[in-house]
PDB file of C-alpha atoms and ligand atoms in Angstrom:
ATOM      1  CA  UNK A   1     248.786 345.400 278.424  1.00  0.00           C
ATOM      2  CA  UNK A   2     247.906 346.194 281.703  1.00  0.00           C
ATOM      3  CA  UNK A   3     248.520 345.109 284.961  1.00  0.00           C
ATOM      4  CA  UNK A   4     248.578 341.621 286.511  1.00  0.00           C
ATOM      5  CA  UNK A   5     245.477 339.860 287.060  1.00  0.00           C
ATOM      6  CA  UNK A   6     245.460 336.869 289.718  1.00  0.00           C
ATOM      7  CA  UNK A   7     243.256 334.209 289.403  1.00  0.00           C
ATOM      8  CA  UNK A   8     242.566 331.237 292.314  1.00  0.00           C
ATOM      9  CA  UNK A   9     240.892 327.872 292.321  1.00  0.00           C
ATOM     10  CA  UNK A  10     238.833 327.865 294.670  1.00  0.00           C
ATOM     11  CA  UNK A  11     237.456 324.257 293.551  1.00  0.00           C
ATOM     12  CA  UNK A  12     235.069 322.785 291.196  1.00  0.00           C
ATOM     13  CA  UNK A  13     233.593 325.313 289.236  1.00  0.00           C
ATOM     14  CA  UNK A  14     234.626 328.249 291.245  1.00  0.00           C
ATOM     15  CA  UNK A  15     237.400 331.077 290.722  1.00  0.00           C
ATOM     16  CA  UNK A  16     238.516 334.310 292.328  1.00  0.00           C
ATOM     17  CA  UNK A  17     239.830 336.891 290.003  1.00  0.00           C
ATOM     18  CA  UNK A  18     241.865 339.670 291.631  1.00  0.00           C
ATOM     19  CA  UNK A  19     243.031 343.046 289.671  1.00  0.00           C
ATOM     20  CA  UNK A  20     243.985 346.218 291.034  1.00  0.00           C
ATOM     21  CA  UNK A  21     240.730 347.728 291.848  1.00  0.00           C
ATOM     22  CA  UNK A  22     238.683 344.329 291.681  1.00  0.00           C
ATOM     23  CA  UNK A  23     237.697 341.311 294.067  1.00  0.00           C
ATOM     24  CA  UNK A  24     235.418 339.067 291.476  1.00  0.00           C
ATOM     25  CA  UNK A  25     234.001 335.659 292.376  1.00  0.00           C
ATOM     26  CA  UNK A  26     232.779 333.244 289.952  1.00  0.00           C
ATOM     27  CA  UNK A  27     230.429 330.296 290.701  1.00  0.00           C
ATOM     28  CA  UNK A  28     231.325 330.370 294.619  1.00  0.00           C
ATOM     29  CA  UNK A  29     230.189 327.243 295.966  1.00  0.00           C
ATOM     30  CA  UNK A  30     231.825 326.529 298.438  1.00  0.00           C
ATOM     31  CA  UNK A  31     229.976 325.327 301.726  1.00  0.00           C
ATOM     32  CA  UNK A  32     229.065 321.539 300.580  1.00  0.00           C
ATOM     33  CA  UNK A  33     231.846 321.354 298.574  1.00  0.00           C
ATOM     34  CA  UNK A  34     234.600 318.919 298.965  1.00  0.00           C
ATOM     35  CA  UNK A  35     237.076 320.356 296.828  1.00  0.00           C
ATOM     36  CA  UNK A  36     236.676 323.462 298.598  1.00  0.00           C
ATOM     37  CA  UNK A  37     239.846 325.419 299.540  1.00  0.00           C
ATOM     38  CA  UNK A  38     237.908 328.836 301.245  1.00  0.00           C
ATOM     39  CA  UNK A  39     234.881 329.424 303.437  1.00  0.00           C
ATOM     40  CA  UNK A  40     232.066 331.556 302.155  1.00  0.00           C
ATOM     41  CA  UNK A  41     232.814 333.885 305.080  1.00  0.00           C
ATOM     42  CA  UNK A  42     236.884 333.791 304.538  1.00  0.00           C
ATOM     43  CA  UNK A  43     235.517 336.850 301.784  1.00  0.00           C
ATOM     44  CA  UNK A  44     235.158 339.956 303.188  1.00  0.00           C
ATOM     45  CA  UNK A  45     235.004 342.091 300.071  1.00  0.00           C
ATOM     46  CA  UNK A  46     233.898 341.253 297.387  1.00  0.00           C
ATOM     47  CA  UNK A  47     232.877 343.573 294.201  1.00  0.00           C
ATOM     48  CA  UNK A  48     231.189 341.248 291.690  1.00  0.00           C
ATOM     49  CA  UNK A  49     229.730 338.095 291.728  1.00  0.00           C
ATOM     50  CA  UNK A  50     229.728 335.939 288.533  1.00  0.00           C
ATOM     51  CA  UNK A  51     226.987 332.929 288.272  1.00  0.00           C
ATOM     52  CA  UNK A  52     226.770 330.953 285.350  1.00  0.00           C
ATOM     53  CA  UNK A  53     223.482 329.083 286.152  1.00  0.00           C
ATOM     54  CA  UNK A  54     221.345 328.495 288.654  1.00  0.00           C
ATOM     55  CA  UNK A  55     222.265 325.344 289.905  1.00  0.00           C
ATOM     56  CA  UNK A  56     223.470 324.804 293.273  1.00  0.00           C
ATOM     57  CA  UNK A  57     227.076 323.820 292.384  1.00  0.00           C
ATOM     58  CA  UNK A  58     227.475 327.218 290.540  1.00  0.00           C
ATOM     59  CA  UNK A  59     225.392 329.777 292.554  1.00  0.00           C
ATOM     60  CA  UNK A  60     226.151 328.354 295.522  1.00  0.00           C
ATOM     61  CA  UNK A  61     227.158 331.210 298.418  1.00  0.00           C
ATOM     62  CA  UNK A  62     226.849 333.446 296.110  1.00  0.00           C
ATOM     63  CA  UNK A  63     223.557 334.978 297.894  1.00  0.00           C
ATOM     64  CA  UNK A  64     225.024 334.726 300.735  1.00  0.00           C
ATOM     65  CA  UNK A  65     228.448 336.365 299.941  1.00  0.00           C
ATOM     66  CA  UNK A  66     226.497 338.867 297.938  1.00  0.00           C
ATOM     67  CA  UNK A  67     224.229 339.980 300.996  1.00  0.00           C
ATOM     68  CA  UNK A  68     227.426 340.482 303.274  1.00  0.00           C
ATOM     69  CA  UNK A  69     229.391 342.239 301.000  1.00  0.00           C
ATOM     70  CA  UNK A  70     227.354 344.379 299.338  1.00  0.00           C
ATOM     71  CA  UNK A  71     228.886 342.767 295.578  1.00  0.00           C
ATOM     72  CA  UNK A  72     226.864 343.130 292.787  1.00  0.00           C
ATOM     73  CA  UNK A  73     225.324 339.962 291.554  1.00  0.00           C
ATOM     74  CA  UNK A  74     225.989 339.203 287.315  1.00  0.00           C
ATOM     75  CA  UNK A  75     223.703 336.229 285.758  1.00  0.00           C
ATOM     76  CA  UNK A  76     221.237 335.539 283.167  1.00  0.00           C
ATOM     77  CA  UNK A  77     218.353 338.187 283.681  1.00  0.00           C
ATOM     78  CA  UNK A  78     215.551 335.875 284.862  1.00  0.00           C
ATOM     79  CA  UNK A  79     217.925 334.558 287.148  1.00  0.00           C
ATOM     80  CA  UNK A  80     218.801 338.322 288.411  1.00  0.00           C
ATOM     81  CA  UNK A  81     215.000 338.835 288.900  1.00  0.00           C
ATOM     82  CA  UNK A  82     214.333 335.789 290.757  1.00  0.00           C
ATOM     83  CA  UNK A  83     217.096 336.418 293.338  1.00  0.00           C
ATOM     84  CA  UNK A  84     216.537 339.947 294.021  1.00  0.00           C
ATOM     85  CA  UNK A  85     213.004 339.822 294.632  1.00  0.00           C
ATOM     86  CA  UNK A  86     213.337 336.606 296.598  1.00  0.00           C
ATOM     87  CA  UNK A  87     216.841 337.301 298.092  1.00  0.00           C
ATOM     88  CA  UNK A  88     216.978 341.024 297.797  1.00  0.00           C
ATOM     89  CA  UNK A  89     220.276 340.920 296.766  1.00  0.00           C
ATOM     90  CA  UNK A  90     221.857 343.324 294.370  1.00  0.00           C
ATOM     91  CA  UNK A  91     221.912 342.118 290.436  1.00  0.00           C
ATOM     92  CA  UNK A  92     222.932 342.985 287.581  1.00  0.00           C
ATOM     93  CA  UNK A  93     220.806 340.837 285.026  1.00  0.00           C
ATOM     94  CA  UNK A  94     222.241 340.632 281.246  1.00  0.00           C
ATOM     95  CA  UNK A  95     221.709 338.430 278.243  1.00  0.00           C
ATOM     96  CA  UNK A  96     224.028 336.893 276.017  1.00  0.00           C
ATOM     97  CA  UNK A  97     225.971 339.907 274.379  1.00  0.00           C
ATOM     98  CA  UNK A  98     228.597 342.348 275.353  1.00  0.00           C
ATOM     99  CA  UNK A  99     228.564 345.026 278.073  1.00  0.00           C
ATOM    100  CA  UNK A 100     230.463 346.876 280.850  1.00  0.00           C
ATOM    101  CA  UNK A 101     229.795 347.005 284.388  1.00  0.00           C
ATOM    102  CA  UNK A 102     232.418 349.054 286.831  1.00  0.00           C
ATOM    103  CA  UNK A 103     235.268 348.879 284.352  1.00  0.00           C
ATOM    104  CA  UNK A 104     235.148 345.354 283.411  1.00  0.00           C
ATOM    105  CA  UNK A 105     234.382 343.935 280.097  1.00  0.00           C
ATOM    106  CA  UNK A 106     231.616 341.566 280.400  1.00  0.00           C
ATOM    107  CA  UNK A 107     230.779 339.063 277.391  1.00  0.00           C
ATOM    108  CA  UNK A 108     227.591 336.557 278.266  1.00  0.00           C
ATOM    109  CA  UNK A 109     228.223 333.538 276.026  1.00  0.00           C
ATOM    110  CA  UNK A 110     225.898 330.807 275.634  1.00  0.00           C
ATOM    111  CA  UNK A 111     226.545 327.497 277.402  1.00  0.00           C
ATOM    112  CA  UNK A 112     224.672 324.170 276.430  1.00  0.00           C
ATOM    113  CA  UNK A 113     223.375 323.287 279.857  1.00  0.00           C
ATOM    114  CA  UNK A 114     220.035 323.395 282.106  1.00  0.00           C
ATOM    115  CA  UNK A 115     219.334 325.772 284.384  1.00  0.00           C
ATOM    116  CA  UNK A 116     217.385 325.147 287.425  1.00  0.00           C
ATOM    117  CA  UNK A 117     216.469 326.304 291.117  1.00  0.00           C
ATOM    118  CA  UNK A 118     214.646 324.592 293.735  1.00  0.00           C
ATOM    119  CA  UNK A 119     213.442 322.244 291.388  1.00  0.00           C
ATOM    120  CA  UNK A 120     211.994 324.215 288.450  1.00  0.00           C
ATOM    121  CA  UNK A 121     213.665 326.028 285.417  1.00  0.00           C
ATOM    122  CA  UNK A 122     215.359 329.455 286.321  1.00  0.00           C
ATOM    123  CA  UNK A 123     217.078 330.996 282.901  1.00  0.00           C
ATOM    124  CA  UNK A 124     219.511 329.854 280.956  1.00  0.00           C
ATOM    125  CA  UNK A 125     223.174 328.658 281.401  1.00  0.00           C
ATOM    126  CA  UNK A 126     225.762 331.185 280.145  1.00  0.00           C
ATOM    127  CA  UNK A 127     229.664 331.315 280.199  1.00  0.00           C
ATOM    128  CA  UNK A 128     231.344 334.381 280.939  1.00  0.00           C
ATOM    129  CA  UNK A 129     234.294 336.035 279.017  1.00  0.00           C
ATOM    130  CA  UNK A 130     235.822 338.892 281.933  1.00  0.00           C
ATOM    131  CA  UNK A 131     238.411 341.187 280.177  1.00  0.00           C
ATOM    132  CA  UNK A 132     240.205 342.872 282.434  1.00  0.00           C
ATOM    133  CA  UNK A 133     244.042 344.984 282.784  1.00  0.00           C
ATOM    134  CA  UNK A 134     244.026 344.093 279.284  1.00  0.00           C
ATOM    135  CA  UNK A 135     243.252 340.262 280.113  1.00  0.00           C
ATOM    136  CA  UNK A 136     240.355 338.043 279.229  1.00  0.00           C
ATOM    137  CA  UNK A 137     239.490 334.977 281.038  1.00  0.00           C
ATOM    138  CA  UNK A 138     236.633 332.808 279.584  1.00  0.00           C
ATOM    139  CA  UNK A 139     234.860 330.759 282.387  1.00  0.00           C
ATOM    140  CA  UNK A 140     232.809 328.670 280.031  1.00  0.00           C
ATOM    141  CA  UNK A 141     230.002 327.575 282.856  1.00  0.00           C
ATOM    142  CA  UNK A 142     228.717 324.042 282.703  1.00  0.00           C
ATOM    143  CA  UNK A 143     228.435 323.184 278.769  1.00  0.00           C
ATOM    144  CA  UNK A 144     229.796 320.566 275.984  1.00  0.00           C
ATOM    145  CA  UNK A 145     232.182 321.993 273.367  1.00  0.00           C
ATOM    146  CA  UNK A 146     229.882 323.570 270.484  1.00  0.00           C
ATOM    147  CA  UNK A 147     231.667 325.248 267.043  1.00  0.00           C
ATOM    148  CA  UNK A 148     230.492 329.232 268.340  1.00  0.00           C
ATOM    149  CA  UNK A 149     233.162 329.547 270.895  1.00  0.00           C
ATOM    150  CA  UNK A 150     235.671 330.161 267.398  1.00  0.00           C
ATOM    151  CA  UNK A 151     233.476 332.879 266.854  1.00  0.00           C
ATOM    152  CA  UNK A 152     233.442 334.505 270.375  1.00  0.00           C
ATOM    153  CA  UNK A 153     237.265 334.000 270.514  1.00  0.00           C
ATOM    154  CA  UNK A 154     237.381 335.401 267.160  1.00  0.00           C
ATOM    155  CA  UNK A 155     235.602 338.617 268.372  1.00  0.00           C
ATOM    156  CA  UNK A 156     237.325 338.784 271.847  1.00  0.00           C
ATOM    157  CA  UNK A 157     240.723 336.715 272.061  1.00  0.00           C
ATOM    158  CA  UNK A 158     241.568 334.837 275.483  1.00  0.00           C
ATOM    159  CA  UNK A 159     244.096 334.543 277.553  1.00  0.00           C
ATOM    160  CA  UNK A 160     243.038 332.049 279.773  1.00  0.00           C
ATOM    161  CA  UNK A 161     240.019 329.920 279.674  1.00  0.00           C
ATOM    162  CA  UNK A 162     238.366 328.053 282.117  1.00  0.00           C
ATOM    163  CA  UNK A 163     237.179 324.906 280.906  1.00  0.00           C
ATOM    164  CA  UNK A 164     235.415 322.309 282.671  1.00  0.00           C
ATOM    165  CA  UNK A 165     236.455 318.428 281.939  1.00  0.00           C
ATOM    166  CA  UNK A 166     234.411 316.184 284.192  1.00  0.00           C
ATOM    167  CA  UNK A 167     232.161 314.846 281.391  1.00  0.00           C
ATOM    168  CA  UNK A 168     228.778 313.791 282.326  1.00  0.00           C
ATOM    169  CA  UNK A 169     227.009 317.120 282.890  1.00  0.00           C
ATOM    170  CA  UNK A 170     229.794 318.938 281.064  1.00  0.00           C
ATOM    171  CA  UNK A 171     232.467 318.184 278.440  1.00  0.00           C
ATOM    172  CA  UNK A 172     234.983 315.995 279.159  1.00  0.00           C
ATOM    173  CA  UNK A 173     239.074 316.123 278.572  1.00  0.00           C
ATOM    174  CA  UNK A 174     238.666 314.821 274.522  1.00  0.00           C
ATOM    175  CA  UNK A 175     236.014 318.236 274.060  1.00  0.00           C
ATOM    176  CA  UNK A 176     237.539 320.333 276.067  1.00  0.00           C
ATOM    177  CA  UNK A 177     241.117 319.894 273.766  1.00  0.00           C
ATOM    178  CA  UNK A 178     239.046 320.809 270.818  1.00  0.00           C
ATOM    179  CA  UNK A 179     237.586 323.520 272.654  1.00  0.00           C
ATOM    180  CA  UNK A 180     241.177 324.466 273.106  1.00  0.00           C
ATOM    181  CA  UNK A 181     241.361 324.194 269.415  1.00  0.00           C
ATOM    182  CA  UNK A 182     238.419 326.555 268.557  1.00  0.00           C
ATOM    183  CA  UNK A 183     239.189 329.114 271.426  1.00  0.00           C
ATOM    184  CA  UNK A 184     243.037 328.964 271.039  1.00  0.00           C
ATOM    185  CA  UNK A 185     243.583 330.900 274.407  1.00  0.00           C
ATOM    186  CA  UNK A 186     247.107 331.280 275.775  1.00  0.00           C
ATOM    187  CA  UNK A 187     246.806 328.987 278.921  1.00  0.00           C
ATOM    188  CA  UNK A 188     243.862 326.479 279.695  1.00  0.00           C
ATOM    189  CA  UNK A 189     242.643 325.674 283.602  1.00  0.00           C
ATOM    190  CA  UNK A 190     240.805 322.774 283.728  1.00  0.00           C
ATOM    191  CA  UNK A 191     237.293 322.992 286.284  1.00  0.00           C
ATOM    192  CA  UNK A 192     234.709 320.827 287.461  1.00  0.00           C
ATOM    193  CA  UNK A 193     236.251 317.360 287.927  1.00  0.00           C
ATOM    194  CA  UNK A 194     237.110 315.028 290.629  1.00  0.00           C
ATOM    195  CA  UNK A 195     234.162 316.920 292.465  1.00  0.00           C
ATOM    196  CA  UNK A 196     232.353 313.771 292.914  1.00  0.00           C
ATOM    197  CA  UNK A 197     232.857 310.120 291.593  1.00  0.00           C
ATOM    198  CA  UNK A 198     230.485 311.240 288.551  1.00  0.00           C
ATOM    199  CA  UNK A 199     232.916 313.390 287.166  1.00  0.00           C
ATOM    200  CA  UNK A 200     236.225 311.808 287.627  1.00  0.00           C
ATOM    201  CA  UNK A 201     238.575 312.995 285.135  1.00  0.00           C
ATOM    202  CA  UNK A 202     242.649 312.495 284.566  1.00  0.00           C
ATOM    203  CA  UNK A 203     243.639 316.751 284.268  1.00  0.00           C
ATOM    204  CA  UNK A 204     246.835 314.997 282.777  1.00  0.00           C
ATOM    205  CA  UNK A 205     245.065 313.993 279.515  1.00  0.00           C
ATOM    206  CA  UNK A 206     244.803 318.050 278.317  1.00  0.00           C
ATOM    207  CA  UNK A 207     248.605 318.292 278.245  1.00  0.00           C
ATOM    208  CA  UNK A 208     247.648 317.248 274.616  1.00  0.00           C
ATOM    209  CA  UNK A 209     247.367 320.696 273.846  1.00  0.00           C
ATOM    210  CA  UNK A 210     250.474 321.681 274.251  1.00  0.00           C
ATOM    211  CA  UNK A 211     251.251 320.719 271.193  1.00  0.00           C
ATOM    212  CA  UNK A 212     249.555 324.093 270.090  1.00  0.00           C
ATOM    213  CA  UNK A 213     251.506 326.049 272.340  1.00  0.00           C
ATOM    214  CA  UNK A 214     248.672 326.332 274.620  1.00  0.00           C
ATOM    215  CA  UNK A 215     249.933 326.688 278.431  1.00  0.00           C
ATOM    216  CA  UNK A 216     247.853 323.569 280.605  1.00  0.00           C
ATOM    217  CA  UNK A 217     247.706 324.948 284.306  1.00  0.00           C
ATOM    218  CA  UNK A 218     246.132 322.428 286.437  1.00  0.00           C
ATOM    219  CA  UNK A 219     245.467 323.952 289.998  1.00  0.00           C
ATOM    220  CA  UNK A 220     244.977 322.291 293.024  1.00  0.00           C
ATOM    221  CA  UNK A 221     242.278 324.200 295.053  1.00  0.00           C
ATOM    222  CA  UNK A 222     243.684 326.998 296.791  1.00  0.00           C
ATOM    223  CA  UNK A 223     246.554 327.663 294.036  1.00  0.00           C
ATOM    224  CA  UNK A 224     246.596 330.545 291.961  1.00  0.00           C
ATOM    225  CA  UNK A 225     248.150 331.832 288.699  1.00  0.00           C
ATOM    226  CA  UNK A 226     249.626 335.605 287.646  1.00  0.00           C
ATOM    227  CA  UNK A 227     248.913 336.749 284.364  1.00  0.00           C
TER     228      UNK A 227
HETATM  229 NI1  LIG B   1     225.000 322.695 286.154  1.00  0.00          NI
HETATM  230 MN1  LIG B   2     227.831 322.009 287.534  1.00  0.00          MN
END
């Protein structure tokens, strides 16, 4: 079981997890953004830094944040290279498969997406699946549904996943409910719409799955939920 584990919008694609011992941050853009609900500065400690790809909605402040916090930095190794040689910020690179870093269960997933910096390929995307207190939250990154995420909730069940449903550069609300289907997690969060006009999505539309049983939190940046 464990104890509780809170988890905030922060908007877009971007999440703070809080546990007992842990501040985590994943994707933090935030300067730029217009969801935003937090400045990049509002977090003064911070232990570990999630980034799903290298693109500038998803790594966003998280050099920045990393550099005045002193939080470790976890992404696709090339990515990890690139920005502590370049940044000199502290990383912990990975690959898709399991490990553990400080206590918390990391799982690198694949995610079918691009991954760029500055205008040329950096890595690959990845999700992330963070167990925690007994807790797993899968923040599936920018990606379309594909059949493998059965198999990674088969392996490691969720409780709450993270699923973006802005379409275009991601799935939209019709493949994120079958991602629902494959993952069967215990309450869905819905990421990376209404952003920009691009990616304009009605959150109402996943209520569909709670047909399954599956709890549908939408979150408005800046809300949170307790699990
Ligand atoms: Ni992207
Ligand atoms: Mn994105």
């Amino acid at each position: 079981m464990g104890r509780a584990v809170k988890i905030r919008y922060l908007g877009h694609a971007a999440f703070e997890i809080r546990t007992e011992e842990k501040i985590i941050l994943i994707d933090p853009f935030l300067e730029g953004n217009p969801r935003a609900c937090a400045r990049a500065e509002d977090f003064e400690k911070v232990d570990l830094i999630f980034v799903t790809h290298a693109h500038a909605d998803h790594l966003g402040d998280a050099v920045e944040i990393a550099k005045r916090t002193n939080a470790k930095v976890v992404c696709m190794y090339d990515i990890a290279q690139y920005l502590s040689e370049k940044f000199g910020v502290e990383t912990i690179g990975m690959n898709y498969g399991y490990t553990r870093i400080d206590g918390v269960e990391v799982i690198m997933v694949p995610a079918w997406h691009s991954s760029s910096f500055e205008g040329k390929m950096l890595g690959n995307s990845c999700g992330f699946i963070i167990g925690a207190e007994g807790k797993r939250v899968y923040h599936a990154g920018d990606t379309c549904v594909f059949g493998d995420m059965k198999l990674f909730a088969e392996l490691y069940p969720i409780d709450i996943a993270l699923l973006p449903i802005g379409g275009h550069f991601t799935m939209d609300v019709k493949q994120a409910i079958k991602a629902c289907e494959l993952l069967k997690p215990k309450m869905v969060i819905p990421m990376h719409y209404n952003t920009w006009p691009v990616i304009r999505a009605e959150p109402e539309k996943l209520r569909e799955v709670e047909k399954s049983g599956i709890e549908v939190r939408i979150l408005e940046p800046g809300e949170e939920v307790e699990v």
